[in-house]
XYZ file of C-alpha atoms in Angstrom:
618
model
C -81.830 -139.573 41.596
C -81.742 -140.282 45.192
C -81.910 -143.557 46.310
C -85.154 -144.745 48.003
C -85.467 -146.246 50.560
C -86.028 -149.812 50.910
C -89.002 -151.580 52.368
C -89.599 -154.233 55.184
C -90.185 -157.017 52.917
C -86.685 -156.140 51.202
C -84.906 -156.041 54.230
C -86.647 -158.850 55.465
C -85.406 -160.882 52.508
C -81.936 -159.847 52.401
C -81.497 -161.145 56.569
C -83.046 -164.158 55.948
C -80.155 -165.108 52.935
C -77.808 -163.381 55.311
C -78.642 -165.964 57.823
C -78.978 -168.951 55.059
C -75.477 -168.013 54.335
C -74.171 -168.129 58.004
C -76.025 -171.100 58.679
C -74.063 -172.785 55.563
C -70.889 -171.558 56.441
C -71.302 -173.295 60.160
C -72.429 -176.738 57.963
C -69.503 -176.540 55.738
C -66.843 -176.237 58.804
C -68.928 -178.975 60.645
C -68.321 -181.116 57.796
C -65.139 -180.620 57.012
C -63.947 -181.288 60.770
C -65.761 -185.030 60.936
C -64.097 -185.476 57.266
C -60.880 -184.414 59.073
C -61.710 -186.764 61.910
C -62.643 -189.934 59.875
C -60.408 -192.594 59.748
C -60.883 -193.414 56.168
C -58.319 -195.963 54.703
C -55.393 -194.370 52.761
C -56.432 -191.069 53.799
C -52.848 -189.212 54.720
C -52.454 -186.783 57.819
C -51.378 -184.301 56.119
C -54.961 -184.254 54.252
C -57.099 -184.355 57.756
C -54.568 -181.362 58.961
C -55.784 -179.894 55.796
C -59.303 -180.406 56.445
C -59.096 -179.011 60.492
C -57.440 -175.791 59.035
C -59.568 -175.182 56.286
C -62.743 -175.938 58.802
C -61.237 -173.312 61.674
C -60.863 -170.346 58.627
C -64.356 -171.160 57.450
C -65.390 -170.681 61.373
C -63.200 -167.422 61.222
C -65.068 -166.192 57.964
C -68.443 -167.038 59.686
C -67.438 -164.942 62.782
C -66.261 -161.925 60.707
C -69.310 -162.032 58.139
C -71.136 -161.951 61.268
C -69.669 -159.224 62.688
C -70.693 -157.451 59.374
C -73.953 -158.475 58.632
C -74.366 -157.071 62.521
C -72.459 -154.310 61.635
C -74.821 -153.297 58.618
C -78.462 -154.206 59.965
C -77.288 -151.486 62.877
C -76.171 -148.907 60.505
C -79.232 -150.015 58.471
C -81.652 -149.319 61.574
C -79.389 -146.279 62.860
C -79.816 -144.668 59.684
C -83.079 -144.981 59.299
C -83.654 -143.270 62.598
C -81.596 -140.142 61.664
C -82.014 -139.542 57.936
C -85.420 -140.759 57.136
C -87.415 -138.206 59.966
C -88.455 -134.964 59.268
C -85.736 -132.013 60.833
C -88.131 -131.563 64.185
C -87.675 -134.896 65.273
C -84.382 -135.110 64.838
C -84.028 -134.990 68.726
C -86.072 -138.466 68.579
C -83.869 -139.794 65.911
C -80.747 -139.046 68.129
C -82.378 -140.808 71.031
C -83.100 -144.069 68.954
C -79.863 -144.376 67.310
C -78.061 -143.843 70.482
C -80.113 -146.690 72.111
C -79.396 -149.282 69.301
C -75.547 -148.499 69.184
C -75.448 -148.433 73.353
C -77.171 -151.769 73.519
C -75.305 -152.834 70.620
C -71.631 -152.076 72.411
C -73.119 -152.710 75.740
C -72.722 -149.260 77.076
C -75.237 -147.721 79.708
C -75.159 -144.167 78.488
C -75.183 -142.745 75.156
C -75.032 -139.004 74.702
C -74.419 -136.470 71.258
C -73.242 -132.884 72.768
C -73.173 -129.751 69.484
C -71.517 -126.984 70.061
C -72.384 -123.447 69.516
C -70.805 -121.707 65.976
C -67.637 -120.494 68.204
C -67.026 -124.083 69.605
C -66.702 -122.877 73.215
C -70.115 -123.306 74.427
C -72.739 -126.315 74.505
C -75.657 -125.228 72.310
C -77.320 -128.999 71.904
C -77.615 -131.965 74.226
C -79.059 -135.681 73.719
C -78.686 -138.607 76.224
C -79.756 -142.066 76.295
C -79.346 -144.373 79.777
C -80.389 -147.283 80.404
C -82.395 -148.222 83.384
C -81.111 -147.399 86.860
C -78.226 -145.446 85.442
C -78.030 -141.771 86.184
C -77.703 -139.318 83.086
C -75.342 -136.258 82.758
C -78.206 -134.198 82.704
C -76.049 -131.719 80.074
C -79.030 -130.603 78.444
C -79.785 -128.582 81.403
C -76.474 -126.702 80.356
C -76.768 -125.312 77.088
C -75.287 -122.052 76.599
C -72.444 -122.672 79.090
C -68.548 -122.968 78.533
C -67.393 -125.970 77.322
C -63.389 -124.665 77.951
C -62.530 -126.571 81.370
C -62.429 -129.633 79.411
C -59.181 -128.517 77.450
C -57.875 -131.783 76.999
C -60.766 -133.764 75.626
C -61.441 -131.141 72.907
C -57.697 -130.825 72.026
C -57.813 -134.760 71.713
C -61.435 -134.131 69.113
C -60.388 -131.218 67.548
C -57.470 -132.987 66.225
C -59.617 -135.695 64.319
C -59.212 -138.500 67.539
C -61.244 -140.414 69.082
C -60.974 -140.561 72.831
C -61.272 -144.148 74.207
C -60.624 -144.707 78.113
C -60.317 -147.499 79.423
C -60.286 -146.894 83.059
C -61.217 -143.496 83.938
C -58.724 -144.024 87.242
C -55.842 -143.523 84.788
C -57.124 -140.332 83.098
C -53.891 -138.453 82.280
C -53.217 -134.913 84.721
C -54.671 -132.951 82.703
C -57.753 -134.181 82.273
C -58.747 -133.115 85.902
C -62.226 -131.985 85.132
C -63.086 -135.102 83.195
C -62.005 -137.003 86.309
C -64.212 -135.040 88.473
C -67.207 -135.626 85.874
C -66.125 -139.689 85.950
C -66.531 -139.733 89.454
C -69.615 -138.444 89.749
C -71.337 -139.962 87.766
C -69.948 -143.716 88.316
C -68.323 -143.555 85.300
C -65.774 -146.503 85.150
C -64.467 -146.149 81.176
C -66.182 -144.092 78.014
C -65.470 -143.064 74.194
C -66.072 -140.067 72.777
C -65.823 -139.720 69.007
C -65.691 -136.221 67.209
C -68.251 -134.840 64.936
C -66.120 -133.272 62.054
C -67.937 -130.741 59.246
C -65.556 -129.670 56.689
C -62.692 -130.162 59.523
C -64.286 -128.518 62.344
C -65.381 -129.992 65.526
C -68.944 -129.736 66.008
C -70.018 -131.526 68.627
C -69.287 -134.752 69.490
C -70.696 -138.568 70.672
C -70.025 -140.409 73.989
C -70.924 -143.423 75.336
C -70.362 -144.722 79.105
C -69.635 -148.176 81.373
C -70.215 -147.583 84.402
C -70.352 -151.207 85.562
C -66.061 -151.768 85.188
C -63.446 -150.592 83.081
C -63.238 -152.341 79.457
C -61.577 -151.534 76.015
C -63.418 -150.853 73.295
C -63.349 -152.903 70.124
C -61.695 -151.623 67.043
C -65.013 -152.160 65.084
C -67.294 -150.811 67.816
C -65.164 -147.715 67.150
C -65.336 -148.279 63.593
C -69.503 -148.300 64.216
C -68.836 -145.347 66.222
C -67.524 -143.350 63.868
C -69.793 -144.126 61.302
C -72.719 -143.512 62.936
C -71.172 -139.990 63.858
C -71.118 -139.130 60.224
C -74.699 -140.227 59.779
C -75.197 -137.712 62.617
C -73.382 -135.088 61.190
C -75.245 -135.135 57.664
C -78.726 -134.668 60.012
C -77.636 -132.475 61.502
C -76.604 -130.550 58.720
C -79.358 -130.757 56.680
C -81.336 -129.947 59.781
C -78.841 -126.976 59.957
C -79.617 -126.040 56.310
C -82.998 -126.213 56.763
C -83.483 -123.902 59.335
C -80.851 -121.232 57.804
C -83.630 -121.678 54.364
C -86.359 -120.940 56.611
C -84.536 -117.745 58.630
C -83.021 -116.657 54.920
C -86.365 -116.775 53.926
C -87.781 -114.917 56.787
C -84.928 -112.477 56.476
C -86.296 -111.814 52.979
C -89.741 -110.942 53.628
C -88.654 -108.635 56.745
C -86.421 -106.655 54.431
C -89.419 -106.574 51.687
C -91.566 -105.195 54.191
C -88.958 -102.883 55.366
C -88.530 -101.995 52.040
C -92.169 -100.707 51.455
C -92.651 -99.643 55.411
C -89.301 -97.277 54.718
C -90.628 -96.187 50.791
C -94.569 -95.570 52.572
C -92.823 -93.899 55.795
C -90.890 -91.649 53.814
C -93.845 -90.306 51.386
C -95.865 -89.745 54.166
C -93.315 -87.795 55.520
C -92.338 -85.634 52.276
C -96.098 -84.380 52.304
C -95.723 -82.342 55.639
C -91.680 -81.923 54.678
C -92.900 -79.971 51.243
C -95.703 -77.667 52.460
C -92.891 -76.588 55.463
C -89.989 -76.337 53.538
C -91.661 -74.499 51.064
C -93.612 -72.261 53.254
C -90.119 -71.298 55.215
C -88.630 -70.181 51.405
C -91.837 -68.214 50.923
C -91.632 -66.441 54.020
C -87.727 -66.264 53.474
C -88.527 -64.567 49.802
C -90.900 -62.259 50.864
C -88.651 -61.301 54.250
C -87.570 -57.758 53.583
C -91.240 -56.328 53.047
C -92.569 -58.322 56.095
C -89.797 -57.825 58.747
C -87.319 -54.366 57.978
C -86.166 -53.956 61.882
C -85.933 -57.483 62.485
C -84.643 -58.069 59.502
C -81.429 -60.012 60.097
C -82.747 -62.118 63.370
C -85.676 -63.162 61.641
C -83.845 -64.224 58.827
C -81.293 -66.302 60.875
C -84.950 -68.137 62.283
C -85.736 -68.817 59.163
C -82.351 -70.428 57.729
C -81.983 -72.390 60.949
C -85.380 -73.815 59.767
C -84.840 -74.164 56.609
C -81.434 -76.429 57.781
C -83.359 -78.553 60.156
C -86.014 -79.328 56.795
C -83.125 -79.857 54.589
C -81.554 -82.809 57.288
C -84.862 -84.188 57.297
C -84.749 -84.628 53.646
C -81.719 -85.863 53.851
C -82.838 -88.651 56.494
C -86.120 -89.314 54.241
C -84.126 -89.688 50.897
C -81.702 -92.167 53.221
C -84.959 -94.258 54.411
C -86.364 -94.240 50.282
C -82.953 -95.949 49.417
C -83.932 -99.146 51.222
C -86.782 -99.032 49.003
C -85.312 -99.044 45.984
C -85.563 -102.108 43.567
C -83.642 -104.825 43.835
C -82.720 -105.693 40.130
C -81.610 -101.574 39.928
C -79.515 -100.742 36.222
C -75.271 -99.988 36.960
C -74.928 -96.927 36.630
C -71.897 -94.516 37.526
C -72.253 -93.757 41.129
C -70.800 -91.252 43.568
C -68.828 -92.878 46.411
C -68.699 -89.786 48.337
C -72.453 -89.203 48.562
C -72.925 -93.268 49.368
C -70.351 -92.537 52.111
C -72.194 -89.512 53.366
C -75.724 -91.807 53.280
C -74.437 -94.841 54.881
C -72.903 -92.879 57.634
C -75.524 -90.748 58.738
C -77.864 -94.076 58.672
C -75.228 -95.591 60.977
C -74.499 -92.667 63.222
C -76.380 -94.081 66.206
C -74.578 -97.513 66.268
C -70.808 -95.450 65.323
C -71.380 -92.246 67.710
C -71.158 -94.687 70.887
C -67.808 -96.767 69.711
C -65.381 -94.173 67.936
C -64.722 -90.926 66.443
C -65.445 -90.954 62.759
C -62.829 -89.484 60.300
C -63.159 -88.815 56.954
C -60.393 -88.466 54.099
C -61.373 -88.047 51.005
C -60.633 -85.255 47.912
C -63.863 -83.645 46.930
C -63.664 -85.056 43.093
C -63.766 -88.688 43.426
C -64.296 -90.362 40.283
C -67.839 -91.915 40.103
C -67.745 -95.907 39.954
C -69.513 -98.475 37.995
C -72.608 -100.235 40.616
C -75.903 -99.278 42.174
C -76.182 -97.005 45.208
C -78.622 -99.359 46.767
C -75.868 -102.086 46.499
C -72.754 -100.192 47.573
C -74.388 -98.847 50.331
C -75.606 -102.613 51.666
C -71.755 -103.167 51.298
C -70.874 -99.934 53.221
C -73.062 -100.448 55.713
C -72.176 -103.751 56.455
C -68.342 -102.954 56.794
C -68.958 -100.294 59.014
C -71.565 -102.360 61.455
C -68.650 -104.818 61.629
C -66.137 -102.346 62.366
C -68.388 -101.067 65.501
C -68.855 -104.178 66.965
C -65.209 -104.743 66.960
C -64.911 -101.828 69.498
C -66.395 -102.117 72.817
C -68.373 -98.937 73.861
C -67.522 -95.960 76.330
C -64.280 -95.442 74.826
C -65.561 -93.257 72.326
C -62.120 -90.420 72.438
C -59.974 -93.576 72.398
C -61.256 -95.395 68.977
C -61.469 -94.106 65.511
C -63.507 -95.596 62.053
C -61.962 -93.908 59.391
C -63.071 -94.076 55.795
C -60.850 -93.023 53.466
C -61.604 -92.504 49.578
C -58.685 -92.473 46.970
C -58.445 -92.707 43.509
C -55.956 -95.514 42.386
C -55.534 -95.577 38.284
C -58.261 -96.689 36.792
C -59.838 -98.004 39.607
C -61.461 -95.893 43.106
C -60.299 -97.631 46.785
C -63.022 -97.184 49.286
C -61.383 -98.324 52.765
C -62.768 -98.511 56.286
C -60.577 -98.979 59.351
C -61.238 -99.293 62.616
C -59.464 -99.520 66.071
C -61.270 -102.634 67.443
C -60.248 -105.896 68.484
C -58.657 -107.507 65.249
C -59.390 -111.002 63.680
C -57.415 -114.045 64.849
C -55.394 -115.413 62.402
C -56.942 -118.513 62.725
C -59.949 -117.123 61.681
C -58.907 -115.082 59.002
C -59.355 -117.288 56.369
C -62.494 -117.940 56.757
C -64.179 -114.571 57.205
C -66.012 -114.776 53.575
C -67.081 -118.636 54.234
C -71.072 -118.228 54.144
C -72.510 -118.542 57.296
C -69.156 -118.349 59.280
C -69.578 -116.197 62.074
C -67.657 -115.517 65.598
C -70.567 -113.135 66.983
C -72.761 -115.417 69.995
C -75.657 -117.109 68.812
C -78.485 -114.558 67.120
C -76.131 -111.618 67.019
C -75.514 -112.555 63.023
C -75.560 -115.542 60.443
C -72.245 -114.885 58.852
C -73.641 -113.969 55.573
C -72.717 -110.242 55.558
C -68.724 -110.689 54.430
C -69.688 -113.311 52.208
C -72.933 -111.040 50.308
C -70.834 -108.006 50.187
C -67.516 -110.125 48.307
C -70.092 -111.257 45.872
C -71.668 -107.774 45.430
C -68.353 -106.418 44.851
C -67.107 -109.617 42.413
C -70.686 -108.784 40.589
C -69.424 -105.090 40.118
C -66.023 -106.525 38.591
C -63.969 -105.304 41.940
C -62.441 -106.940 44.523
C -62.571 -106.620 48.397
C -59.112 -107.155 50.691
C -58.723 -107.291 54.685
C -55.862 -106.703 56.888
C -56.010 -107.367 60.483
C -53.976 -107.413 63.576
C -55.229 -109.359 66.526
C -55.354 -106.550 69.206
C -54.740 -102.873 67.044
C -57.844 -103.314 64.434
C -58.907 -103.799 61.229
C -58.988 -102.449 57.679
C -61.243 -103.239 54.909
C -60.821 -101.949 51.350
C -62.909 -102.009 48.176
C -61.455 -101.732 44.922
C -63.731 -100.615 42.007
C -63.232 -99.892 38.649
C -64.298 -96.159 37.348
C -67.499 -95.557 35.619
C -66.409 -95.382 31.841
C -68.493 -92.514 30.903
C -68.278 -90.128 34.425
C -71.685 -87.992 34.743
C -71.718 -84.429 33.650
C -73.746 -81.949 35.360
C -76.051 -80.537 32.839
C -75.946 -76.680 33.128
C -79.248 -76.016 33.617
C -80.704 -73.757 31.094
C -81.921 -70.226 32.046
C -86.110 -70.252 32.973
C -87.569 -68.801 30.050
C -89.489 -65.344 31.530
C -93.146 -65.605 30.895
C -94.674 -62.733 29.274
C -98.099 -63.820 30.746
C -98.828 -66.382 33.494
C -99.241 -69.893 32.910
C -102.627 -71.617 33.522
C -101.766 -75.026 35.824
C -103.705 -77.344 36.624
C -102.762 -79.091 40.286
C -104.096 -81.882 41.461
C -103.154 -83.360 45.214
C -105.080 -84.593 48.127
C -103.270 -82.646 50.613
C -105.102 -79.423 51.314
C -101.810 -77.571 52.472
C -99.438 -78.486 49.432
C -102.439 -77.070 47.376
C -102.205 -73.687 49.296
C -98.341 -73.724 48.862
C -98.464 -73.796 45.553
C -100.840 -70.661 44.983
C -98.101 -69.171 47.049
C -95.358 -70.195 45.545
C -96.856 -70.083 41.655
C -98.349 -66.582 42.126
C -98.289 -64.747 39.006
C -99.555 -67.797 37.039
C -103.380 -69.263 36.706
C -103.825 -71.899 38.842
C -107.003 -74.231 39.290
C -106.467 -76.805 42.506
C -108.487 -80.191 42.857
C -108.346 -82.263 46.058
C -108.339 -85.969 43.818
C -108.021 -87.531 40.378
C -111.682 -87.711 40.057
C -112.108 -84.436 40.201
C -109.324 -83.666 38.295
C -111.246 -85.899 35.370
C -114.420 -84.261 35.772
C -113.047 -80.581 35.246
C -111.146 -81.962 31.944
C -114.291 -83.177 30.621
C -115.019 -79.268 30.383
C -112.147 -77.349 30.657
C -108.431 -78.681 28.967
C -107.273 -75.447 28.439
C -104.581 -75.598 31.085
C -99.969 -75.183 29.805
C -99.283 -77.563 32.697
C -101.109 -80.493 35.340
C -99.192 -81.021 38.410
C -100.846 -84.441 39.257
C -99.849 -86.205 42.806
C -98.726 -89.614 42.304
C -99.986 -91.295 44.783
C -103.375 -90.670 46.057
C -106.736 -92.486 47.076
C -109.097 -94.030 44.735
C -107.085 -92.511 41.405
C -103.806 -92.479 41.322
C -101.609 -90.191 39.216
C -101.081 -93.215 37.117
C -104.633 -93.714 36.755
C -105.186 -90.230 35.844
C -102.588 -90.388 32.949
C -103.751 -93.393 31.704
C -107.496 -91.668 31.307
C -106.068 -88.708 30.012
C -104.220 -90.713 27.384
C -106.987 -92.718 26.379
C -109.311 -89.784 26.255
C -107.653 -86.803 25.494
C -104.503 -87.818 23.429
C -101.797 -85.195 23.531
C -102.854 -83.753 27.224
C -101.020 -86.496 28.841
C -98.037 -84.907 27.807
C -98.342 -82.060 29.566
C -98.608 -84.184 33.134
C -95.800 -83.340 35.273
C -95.992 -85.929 38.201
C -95.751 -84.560 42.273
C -93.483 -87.709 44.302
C -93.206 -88.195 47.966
C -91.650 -91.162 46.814
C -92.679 -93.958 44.481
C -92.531 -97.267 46.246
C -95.017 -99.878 44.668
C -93.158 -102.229 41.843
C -96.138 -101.441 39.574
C -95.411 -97.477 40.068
C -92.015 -97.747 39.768
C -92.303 -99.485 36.253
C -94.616 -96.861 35.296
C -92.116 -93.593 36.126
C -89.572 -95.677 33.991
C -91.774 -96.602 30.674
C -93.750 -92.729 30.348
C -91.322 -89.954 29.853
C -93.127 -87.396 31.796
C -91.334 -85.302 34.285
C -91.486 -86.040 37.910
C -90.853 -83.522 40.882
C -89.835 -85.075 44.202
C -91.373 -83.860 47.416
C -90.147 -81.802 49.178
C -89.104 -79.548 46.094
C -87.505 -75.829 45.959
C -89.642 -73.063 45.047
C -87.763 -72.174 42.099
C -87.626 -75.687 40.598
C -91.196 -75.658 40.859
C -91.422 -72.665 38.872
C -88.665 -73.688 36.242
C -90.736 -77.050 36.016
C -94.101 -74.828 35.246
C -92.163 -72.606 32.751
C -90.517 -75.696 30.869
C -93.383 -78.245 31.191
C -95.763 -78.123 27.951
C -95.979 -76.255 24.841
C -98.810 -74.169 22.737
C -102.059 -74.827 25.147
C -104.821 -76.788 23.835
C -108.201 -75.601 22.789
């Protein structure tokens, strides 16, 4: 459990024995002196020397548990101020303990600068002065380069503290610091580092600006302490916030998730009564159009082409949607290639040239498409902001596919900038970044190593400062590869089918008598309707029921028909745009019914009609 904090009372108590215990030491040395001083007969010299000596180290023990018992009740108050307060007012925190340690040390000016996640800029500034005493006024300067003072921050970044003494013997090159000094009246100052794991953060200062002086071994010692209590607020602060944007993050991507899923099934209604009308046309071509015969048929496959990339974008936009907690499954790096790049063509076609090498048989691999694609898309985001653009003809991405063993290598390379090798190893810390402030968290290399550990692979990088950057995924192959299933011939009907469709968009009704001529149809605009002409009529091979429409869904409709008419449900074949509700998803996976996804081919609609079913009810 974490330890409470104490009250007044307790702390109240414990200075009052602290002072007992002072106050006895003083007696006791007081004592011993006049014992040392009194004349007493047959008392040797040797004894009273005894007596003086042991008197001065009792003094000396009084002075030093002073010094301690100061020492703590300032840490005591200090800490109070910075780890007791709620993270927004932590600014006020800083402020206190700055004042207690400044009047503690006797300096005029206190200050705490943090620095920005690349350490080269000032992102946060505090300052305490005293009265009459002018401040730096740094706070005014966030955001700016913190580089001209090279040889402070070699001095912090090594672990050091910086103690002047007299700021008229500042070493050569420490130039700007002099020029700060002077300004400012500053006659000596101390600047300790803030370390987190090793790495400067920030660090504190405090100013004389009344003469030079030295500062104390234990006011540095106080100093330095108090900068860790610093540290782990500002940490936790730092924490905090990250919680709250992860958070944040979370909910934007959920309601990206169901604004991409509801975007892309209202786009598959319009998308299927177009695509489908263009093969209709297209089918009945030669009896419509002999002279213009080839021209109009060109028209009508350039169509056709420009419906078939919209798919493609729409069935990109439904894989954001997809569940979180999806099965593993054997999964075709190729086609997650293909996705991920045409979702990141307008961030890649202004960097480089893309180039793509890989065989057209790739062995599937074990994962989720959802997942690998994060992973994919990720890499390749980070590969185009490696590359500055307008130098599109001079920069390449290349993503190469190869099949190594038992495993697949997925790789992507760019041309960009490189990674220092300073930085290299810690590109998959969590929330290690080198992008400015808001441009990323740092969580990207770390999520997609974990993704990849998750899927029993492993992910590599190799980098040279200057020539680019190549990162490869290794993944094991799916054990049991996928087999297309020949699909079987469409049994000819010797009479038409009688279907019953039910959607609430008027035009993908009137594509399907089109496109289902030759067959009975009956069309209802809703589920209720569709309810009310069961209650009379089930006579029907087939129901093409819309999943998701007003008032009665396509799940509510089954569920009736199930309840009501047992056996009929089974002949429900379900019409998608694209299922993006948790409770609808759950539903497609427990019934076994067949689902066709907007926008669909004539002839799979027809083979769906012909298979769909059995002996029609009475």
């Amino acid at each position: 459990m974490a330890e409470q904090p104490r009250n007044s009372q307790e702390l109240s108590a414990e200075a009052t024995d602290s002072r007992t215990l002072l106050e006895r030491l003083q007696q006791s040395a007081e004592v011993l002196e006049q014992l040392s001083m009194t004349r007493a007969p047959g008392l040797p010299e040797a004894t009273s020397v005894a007596l003086r000596r042991e008197a001065a180290a009792l003094r000396e023990l009084r002075g030093d548990l002073g010094l301690l018992l100061t020492s703590w009740s300032l840490l005591t108050d200090t800490s109070q101020k910075l780890l007791n307060l709620p993270t927004d007012a932590l600014e006020t925190g800083v402020h206190g303990a700055l004042e207690v340690l400044a009047r503690h040390i006797d300096a005029q000016r206190g200050y705490v600068n943090l620095l920005s996640d690349d350490g080269e800029h000032l992102a946060e500034s505090y300052e305490w002065c005293s009265k009459a005493v002018r401040p730096h006024g740094l706070a005014d300067h966030r955001g700016r380069s913190v580089s001209t003072f090279r040889w402070t921050l070699s001095e912090l970044r090594a672990g050091r503290v910086v103690a002047v003494t007299n700021t008229a013997r500042l070493p050569a090159e420490a130039h700007e610091e002099q020029l700060v000094c002077t300004q400012l009246g500053v006659r000596a100052y101390v600047n300790v580092p803030l370390l987190l794991a090793g790495r400067l953060i920030g660090w504190m200062g405090f100013d004389a600006v009344d003469s030079p002086r030295e500062w104390k071994l234990e006011e540095r010692h106080l100093m330095r302490l108090t900068g860790h209590m610093l540290v782990t607020a500002v940490e936790r602060r730092r924490r905090e916030v990250l919680l709250l944007q992860e958070n944040e993050r979370e909910q934007r991507e959920q309601s990206l998730s169901i604004l991409a899923a509801g975007l892309a099934h209202e786009i598959n209604n319009p998308l299927a009564y177009t695509a489908g009308n263009l093969e209709y046309l297209r089918e009945r071509l030669p009896s419509l159009c002999v002279q213009a015969d080839d021209e109009c048929r060109q028209v009508l496959d350039e169509a056709l082409e420009g419906t078939s990339r919209i798919q493609r974008i729409v069935a990109d936009l439904k894989s954001l949607s997809a569940a979180t907690a999806e099965p593993v499954e054997p999964v075709d790096l190729r086609a997650v290639a293909e996705s991920t790049l045409r979702m990141a063509a307008n961030q890649l076609r202004h960097r480089a040239q893309i180039v793509r090498d890989y065989p057209a048989d790739v062995p599937r691999v074990r994962g989720t498409s959802t997942k690998l694609g994060q992973v994919m898309l990720n890499l390749l985001l980070n590969a185009a902001h490696a590359i500055p653009e307008g130098r599109v003809s001079d920069n390449r991405i290349t993503v190469v596919l190869r099949a190594v063993q038992d495993d697949v290598s997925l790789s992507i390379s760019d041309t960009g900038c490189g990674i220092a090798p300073e930085v290299m190893p810690r590109i998959f810390d969590p929330l290690f970044t080198t992008r400015r402030s808001g441009e990323g968290m740092g969580m990207g290399l770390a999520i997609c190593r974990d993704i990849i550990a998750a899927l029993g692979g492993r992910i590599d990088v190799r980098s040279e400062q200057g020539r680019g950057t190549t990162v490869e995924l290794v993944l094991p192959r799916a054990e049991h590869p996928t087999l297309e299933t020949p699909r079987s011939p469409s049994p000819e009907p010797s009479v038409g089918r009688r279907v019953l469709v039910v959607d609430d968009e008027p035009r993908v009704l009137d594509l399907m008598k089109r496109l289902l001529r030759g067959h009975v149809l009956v069309t209802v605009a809703n589920g209720r309707e569709a309810l009310e002409y069961l209650s009379n009529d089930r006579a029907f091979d087939v129901i093409l029921c819309d999943l998701m429409m007003p008032e009665l869904t396509g799940m509510d409709v089954y569920h009736s028909v199930l309840k009501t008419w047992p056996g009929l449900h089974e002949r429900i074949v379900f019409i998608s745009g694209g299922a993006f509700t948790p409770e609808t998803k759950r539903f497609l996976q427990d019934v076994r019914n067949p689902v066709l996804a907007k926008p669909f081919e004539a002839q799979n609609l027809r083979d769906v009609v012909m298979a769909a079913g059995g002996s029609r009810p009475g």
